[in-house]
Coordinates of N, CA and C and ligand atoms in Angstrom, one line a residue:
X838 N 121.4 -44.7 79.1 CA 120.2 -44.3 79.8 C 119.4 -43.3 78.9
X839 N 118.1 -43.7 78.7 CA 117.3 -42.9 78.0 C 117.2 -41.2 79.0
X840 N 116.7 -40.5 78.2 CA 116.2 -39.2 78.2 C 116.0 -38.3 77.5
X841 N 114.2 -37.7 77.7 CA 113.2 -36.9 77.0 C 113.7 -36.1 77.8
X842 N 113.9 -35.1 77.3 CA 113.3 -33.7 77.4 C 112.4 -32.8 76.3
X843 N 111.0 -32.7 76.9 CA 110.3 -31.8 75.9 C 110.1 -30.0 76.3
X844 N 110.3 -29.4 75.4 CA 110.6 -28.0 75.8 C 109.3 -27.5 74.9
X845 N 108.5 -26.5 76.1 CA 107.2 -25.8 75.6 C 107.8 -24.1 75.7
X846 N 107.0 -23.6 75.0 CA 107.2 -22.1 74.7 C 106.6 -21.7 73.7
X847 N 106.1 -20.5 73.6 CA 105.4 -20.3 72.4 C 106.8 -19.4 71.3
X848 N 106.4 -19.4 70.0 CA 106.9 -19.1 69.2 C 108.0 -17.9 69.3
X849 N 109.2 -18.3 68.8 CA 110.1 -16.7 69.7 C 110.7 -16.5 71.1
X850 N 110.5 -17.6 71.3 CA 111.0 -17.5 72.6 C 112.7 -17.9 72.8
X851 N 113.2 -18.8 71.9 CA 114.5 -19.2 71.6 C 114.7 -20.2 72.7
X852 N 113.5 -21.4 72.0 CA 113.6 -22.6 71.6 C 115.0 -23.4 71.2
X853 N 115.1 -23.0 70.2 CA 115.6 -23.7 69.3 C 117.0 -23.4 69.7
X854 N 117.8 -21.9 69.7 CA 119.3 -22.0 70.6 C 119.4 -22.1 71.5
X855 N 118.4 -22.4 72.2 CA 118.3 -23.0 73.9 C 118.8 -24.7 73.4
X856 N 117.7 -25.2 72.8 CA 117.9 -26.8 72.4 C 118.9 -27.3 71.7
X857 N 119.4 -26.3 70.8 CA 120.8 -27.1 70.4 C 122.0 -26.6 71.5
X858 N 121.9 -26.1 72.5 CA 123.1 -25.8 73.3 C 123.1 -27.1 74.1
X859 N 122.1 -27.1 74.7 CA 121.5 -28.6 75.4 C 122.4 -30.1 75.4
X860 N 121.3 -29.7 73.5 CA 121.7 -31.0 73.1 C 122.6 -31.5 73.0
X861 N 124.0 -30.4 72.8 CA 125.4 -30.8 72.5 C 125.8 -31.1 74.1
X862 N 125.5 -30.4 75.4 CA 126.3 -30.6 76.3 C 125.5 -31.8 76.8
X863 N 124.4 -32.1 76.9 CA 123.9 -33.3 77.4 C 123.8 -34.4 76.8
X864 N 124.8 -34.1 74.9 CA 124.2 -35.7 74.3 C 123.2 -35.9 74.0
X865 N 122.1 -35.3 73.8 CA 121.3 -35.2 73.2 C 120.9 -34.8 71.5
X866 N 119.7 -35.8 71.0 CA 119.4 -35.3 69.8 C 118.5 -34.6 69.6
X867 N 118.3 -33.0 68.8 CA 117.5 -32.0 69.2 C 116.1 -32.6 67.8
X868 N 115.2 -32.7 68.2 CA 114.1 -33.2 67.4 C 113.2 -31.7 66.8
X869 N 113.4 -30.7 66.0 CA 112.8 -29.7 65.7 C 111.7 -30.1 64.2
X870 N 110.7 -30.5 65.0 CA 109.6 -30.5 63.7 C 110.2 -29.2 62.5
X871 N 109.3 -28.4 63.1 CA 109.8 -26.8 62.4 C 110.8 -26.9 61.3
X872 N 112.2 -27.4 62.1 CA 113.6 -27.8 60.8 C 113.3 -28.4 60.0
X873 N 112.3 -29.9 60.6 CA 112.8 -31.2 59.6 C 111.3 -30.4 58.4
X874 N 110.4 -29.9 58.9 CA 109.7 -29.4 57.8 C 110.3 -28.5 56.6
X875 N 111.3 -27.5 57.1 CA 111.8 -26.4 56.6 C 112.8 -27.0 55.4
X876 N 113.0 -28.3 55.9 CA 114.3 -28.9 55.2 C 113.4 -29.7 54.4
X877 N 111.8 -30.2 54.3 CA 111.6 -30.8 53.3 C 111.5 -29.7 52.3
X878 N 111.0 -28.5 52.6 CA 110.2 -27.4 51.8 C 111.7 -27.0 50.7
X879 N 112.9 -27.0 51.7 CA 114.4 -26.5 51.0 C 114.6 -27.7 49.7
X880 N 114.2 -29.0 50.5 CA 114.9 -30.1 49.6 C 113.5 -30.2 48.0
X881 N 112.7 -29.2 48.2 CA 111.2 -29.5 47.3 C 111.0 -30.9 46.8
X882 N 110.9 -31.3 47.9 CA 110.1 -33.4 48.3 C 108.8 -32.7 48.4
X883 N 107.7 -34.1 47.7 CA 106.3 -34.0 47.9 C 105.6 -33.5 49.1
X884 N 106.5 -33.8 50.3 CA 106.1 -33.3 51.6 C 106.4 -32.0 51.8
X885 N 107.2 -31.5 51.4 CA 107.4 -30.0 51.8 C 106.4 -29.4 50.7
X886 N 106.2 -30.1 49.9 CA 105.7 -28.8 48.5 C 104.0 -28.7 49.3
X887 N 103.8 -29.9 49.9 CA 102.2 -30.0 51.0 C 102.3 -29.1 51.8
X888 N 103.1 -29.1 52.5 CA 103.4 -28.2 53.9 C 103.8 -26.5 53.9
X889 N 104.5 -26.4 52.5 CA 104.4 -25.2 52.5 C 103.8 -24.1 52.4
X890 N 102.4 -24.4 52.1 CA 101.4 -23.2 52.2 C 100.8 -23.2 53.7
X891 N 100.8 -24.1 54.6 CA 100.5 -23.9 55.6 C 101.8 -23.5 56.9
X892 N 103.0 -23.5 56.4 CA 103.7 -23.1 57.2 C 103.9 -21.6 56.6
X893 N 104.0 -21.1 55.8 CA 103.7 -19.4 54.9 C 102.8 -19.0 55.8
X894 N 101.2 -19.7 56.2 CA 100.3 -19.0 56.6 C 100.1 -19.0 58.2
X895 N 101.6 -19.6 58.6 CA 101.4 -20.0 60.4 C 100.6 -20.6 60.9
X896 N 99.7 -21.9 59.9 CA 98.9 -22.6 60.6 C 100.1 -23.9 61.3
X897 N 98.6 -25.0 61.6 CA 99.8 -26.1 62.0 C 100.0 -26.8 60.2
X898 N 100.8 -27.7 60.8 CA 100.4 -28.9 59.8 C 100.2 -30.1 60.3
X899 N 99.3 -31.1 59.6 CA 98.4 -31.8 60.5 C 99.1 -33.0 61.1
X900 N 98.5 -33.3 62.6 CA 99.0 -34.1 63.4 C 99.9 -35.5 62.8
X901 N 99.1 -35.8 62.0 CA 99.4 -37.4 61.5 C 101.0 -37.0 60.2
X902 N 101.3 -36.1 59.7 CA 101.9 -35.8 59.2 C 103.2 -35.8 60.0
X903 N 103.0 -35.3 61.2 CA 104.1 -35.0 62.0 C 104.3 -35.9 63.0
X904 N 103.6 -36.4 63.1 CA 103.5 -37.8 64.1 C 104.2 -38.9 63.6
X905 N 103.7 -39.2 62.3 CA 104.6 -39.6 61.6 C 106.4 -39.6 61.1
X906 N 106.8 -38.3 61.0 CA 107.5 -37.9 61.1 C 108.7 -38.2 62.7
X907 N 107.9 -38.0 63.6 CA 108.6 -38.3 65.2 C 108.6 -39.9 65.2
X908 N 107.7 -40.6 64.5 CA 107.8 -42.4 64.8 C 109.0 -42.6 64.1
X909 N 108.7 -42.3 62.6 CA 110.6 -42.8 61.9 C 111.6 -42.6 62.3
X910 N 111.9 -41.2 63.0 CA 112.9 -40.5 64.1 C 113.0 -41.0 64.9
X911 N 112.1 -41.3 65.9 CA 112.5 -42.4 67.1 C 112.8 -44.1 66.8
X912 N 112.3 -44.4 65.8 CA 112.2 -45.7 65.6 C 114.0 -46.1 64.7
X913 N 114.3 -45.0 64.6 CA 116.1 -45.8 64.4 C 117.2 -45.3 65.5
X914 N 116.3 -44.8 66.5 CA 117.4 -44.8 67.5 C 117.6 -45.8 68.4
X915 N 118.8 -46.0 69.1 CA 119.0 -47.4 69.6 C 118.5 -46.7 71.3
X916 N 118.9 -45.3 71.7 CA 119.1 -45.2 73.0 C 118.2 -44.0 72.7
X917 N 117.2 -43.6 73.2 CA 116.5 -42.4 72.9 C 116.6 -41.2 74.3
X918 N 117.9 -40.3 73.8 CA 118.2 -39.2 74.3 C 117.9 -38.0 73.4
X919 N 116.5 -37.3 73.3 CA 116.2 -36.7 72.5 C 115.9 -35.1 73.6
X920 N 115.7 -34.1 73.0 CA 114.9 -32.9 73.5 C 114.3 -32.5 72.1
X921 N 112.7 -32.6 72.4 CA 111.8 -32.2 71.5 C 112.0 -30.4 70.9
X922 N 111.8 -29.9 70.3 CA 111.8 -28.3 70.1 C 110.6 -28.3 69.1
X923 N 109.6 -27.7 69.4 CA 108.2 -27.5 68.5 C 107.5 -28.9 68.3
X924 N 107.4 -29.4 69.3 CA 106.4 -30.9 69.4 C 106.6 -31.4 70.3
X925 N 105.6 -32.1 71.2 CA 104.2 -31.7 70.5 C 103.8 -30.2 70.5
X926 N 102.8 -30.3 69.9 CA 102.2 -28.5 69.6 C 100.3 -28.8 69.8
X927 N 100.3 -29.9 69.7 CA 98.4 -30.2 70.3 C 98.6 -31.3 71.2
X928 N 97.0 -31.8 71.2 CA 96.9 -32.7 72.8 C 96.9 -34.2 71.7
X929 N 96.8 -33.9 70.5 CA 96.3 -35.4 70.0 C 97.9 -35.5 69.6
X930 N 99.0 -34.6 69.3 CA 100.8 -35.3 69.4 C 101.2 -35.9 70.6
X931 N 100.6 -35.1 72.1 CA 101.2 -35.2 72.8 C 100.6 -36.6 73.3
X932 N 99.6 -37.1 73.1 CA 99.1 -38.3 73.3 C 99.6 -39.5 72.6
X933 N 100.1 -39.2 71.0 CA 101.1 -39.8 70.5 C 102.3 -40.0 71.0
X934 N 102.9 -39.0 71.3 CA 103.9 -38.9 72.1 C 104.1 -40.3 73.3
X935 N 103.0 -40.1 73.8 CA 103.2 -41.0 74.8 C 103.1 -42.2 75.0
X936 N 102.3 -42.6 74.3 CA 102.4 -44.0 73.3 C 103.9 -44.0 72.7
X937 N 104.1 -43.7 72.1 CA 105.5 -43.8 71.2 C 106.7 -44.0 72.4
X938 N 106.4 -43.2 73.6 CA 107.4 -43.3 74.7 C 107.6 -44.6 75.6
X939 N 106.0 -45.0 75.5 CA 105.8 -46.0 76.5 C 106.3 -47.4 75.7
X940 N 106.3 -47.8 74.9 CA 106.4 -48.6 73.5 C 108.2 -48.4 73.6
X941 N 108.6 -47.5 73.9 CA 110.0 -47.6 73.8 C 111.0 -47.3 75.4
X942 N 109.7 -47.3 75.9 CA 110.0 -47.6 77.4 C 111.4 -46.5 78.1
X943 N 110.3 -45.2 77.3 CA 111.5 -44.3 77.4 C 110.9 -43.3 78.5
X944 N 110.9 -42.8 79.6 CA 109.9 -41.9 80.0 C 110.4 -40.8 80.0
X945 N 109.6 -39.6 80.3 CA 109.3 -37.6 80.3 C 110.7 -37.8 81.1
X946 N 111.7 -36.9 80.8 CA 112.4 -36.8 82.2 C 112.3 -35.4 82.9
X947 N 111.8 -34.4 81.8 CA 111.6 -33.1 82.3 C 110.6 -31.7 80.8
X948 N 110.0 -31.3 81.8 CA 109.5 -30.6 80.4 C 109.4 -28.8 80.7
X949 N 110.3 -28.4 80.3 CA 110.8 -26.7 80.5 C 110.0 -26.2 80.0
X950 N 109.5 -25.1 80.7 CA 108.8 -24.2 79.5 C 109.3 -22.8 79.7
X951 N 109.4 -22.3 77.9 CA 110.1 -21.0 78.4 C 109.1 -20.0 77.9
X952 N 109.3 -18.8 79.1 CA 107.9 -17.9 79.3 C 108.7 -16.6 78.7
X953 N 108.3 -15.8 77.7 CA 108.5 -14.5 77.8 C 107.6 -13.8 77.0
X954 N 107.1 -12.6 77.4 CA 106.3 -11.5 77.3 C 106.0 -11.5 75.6
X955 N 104.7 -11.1 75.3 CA 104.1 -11.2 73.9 C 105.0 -9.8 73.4
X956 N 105.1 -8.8 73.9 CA 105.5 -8.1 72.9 C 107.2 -8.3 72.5
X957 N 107.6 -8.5 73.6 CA 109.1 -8.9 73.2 C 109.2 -10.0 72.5
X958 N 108.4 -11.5 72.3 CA 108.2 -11.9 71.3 C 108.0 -11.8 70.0
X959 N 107.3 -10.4 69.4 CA 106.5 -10.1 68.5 C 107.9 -9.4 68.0
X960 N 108.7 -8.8 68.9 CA 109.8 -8.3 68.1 C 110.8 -8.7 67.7
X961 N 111.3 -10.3 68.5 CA 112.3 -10.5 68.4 C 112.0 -11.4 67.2
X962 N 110.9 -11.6 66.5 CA 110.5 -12.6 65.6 C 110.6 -12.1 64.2
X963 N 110.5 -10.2 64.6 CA 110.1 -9.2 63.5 C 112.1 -9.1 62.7
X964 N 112.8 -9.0 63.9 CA 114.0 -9.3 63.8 C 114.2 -10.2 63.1
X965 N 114.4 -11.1 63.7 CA 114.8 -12.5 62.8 C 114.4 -12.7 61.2
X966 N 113.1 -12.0 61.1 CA 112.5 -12.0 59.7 C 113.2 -11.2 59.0
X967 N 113.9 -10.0 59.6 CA 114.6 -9.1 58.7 C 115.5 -9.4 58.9
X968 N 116.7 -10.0 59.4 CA 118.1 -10.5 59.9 C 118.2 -12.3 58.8
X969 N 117.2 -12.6 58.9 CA 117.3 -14.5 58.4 C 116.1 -14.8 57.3
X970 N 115.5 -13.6 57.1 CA 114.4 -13.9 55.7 C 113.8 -15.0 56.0
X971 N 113.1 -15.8 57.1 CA 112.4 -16.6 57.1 C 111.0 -16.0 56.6
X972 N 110.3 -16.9 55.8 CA 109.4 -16.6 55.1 C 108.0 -16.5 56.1
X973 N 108.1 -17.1 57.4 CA 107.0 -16.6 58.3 C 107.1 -16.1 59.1
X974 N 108.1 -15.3 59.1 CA 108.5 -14.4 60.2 C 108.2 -13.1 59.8
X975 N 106.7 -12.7 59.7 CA 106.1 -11.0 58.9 C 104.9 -11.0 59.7
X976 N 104.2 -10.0 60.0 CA 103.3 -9.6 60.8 C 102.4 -10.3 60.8
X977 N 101.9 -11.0 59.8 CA 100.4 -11.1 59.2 C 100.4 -12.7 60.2
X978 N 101.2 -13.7 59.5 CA 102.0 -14.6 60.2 C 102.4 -15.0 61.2
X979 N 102.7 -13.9 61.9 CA 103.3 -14.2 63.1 C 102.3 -14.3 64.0
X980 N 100.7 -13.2 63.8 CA 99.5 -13.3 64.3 C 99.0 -14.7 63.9
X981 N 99.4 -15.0 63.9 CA 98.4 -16.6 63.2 C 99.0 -18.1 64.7
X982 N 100.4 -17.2 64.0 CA 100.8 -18.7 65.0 C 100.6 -18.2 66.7
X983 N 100.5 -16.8 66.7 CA 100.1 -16.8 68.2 C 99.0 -17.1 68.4
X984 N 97.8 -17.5 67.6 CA 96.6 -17.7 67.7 C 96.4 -19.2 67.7
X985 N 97.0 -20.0 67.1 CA 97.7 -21.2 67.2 C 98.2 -21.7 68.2
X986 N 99.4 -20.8 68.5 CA 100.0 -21.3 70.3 C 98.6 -21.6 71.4
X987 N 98.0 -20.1 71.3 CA 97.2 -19.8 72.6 C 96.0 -21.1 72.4
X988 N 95.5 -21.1 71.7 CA 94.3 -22.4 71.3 C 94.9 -23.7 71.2
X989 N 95.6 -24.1 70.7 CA 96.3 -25.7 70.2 C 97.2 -25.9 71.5
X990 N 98.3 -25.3 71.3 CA 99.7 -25.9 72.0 C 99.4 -25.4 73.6
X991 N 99.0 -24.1 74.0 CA 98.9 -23.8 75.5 C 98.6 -25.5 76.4
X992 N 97.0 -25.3 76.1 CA 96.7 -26.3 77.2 C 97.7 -27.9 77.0
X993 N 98.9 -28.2 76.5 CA 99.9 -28.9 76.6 C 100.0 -28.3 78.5
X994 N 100.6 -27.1 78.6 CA 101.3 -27.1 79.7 C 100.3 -27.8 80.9
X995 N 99.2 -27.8 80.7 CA 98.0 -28.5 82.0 C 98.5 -29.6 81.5
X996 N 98.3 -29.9 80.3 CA 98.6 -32.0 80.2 C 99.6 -32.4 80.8
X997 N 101.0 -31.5 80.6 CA 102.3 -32.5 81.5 C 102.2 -32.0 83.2
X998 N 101.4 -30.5 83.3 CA 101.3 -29.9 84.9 C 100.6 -31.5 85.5
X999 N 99.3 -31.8 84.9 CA 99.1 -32.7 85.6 C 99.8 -34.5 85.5
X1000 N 100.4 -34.2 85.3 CA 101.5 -35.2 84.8 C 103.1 -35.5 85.8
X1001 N 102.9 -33.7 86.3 CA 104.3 -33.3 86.9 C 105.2 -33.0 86.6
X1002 N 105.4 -32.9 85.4 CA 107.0 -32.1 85.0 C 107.1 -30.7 84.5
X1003 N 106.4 -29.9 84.6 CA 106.8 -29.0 84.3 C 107.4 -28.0 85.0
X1004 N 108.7 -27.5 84.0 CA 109.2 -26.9 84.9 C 109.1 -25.2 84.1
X1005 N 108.6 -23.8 84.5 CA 108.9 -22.7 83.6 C 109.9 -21.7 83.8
X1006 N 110.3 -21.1 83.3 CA 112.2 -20.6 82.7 C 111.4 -19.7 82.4
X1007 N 112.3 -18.2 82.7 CA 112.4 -17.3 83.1 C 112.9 -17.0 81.7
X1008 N 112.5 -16.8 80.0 CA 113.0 -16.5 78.8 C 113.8 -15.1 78.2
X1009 N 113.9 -14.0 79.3 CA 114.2 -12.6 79.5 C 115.9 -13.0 79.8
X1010 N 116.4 -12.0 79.0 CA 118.2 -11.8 80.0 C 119.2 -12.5 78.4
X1011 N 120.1 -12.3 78.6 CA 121.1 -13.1 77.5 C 121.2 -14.6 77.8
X1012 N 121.2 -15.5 76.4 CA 121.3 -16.5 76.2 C 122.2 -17.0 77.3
X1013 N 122.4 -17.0 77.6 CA 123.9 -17.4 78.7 C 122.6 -17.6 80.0
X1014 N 122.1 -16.3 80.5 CA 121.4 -16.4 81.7 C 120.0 -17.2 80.9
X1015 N 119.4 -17.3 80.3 CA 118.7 -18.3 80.0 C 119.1 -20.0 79.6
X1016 N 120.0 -19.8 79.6 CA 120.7 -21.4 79.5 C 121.0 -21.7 81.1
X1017 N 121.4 -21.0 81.8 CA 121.8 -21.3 83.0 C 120.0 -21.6 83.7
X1018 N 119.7 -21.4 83.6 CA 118.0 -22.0 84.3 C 117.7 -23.0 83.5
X1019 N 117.3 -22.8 82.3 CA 117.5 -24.2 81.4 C 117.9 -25.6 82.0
X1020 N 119.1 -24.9 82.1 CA 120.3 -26.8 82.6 C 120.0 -26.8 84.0
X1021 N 119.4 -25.9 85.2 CA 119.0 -26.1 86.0 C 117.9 -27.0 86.6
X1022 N 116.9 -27.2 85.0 CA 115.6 -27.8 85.4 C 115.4 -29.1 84.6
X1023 N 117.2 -29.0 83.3 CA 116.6 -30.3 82.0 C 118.3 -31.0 82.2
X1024 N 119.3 -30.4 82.6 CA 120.6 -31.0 82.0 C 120.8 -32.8 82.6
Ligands
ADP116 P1 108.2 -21.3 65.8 O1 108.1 -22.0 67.1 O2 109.2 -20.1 65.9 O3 106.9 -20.8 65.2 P2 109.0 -23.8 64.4 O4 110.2 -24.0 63.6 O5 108.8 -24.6 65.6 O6 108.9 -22.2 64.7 O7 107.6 -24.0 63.5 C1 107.4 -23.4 62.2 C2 106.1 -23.9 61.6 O8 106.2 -25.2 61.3 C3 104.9 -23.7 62.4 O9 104.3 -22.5 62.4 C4 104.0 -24.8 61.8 O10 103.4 -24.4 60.6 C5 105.0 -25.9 61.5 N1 105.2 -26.9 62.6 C6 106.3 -27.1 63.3 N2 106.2 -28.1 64.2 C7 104.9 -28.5 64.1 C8 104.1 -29.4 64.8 N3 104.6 -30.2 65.8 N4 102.8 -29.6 64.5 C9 102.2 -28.9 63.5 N5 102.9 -27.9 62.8 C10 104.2 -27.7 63.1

């Protein structure tokens, strides 16, 4: 049995140890643009050496790049049990998205969004940058992609509101109590 789950949140919100907890208990494959980018930039392929000025400066990177990227990823799975983490992030992915879903006759089964406060964002990100050396995880940076979130990726949440699935998660409290609402609204 197929199933999507796409998870919205803006940057910092813990996305990503939310989605691989998920992923493992529900069988799911965690699809992190963000990673598969980070890992061309690690592996220094033509694609990351493209991408990595624009992930340094918190912009996006462009739709077709990454769209791309989600068709070869879906297109060798046999049973598509995915949870997205950082995609879509505009209206012209998530319109891909849906094409690519409908073509594989896979539909939304749920789309979480996790909500927490900009400044505890700002610090838990400031963290991470001094704990894990991520290269865009520094002030200058970190203003970029919230300017990015609020403009590009926000109005996603009207596109699936009017769609019906969204569900928003309560991002505050230990991992544990944020997984437990999680698996409430996506397991
Ligand atoms: P975070 O959500 O914490 O910013 P991600 O790992 O999701 O981290 O993304 C890191 C960077 O990778 C983004 O700032 C952006 O430059 C790029 N990126 C990731 N996913 C996408 C996407 N779907 N579209 C465009 N750019 C993306």
């Amino acid at each position: 049995m197929s199933k999507v789950v796409i998870f919205l949140g803006p940057p910092g919100a813990g996305k990503g140890t939310q989605a691989k907890r998920l992923a493992l208990e529900a069988v799911l494959v965690q699809i992190s643009t963000g990673e598969m980018l980070r890992d061309h930039i690690a592996r220094g392929t033509a694609l990351g050496q493209q991408v990595k000025p624009v992930l340094d400066s918190g912009g996006l990177v462009s739709d077709a790049i990454v769209i791309a990227m989600i068709r070869e990823k879906l297109s060798n799975m046999d049973d598509v049990r995915v949870i997205f983490d950082g995609f879509p992030r505009t209206v012209a992915q998530a319109e891909a998205l849906d094409m690519l879903l409908e073509e594989l006759s896979s539909p939304i089964s749920s789309v979480p969004l996790l909500e927490v406060p900009e400044d505890e964002l700002v610090s838990r990100l400031l963290e991470r940058g001094r704990l894990e050396g991520r290269s865009d995880d520094n002030a200058d940076t970190i203003r970029n992609r919230f300017k990015q979130y609020l403009e590009k990726t926000q109005p996603l949440i009207d596109y699936y509101a009017t769609r019906g699935h969204v569900h928003p998660i309560d991002g505050m409290g230990t991992p544990e109590e944020v997984y437990t609402r999680l698996k409430a609204v996506a397991a």
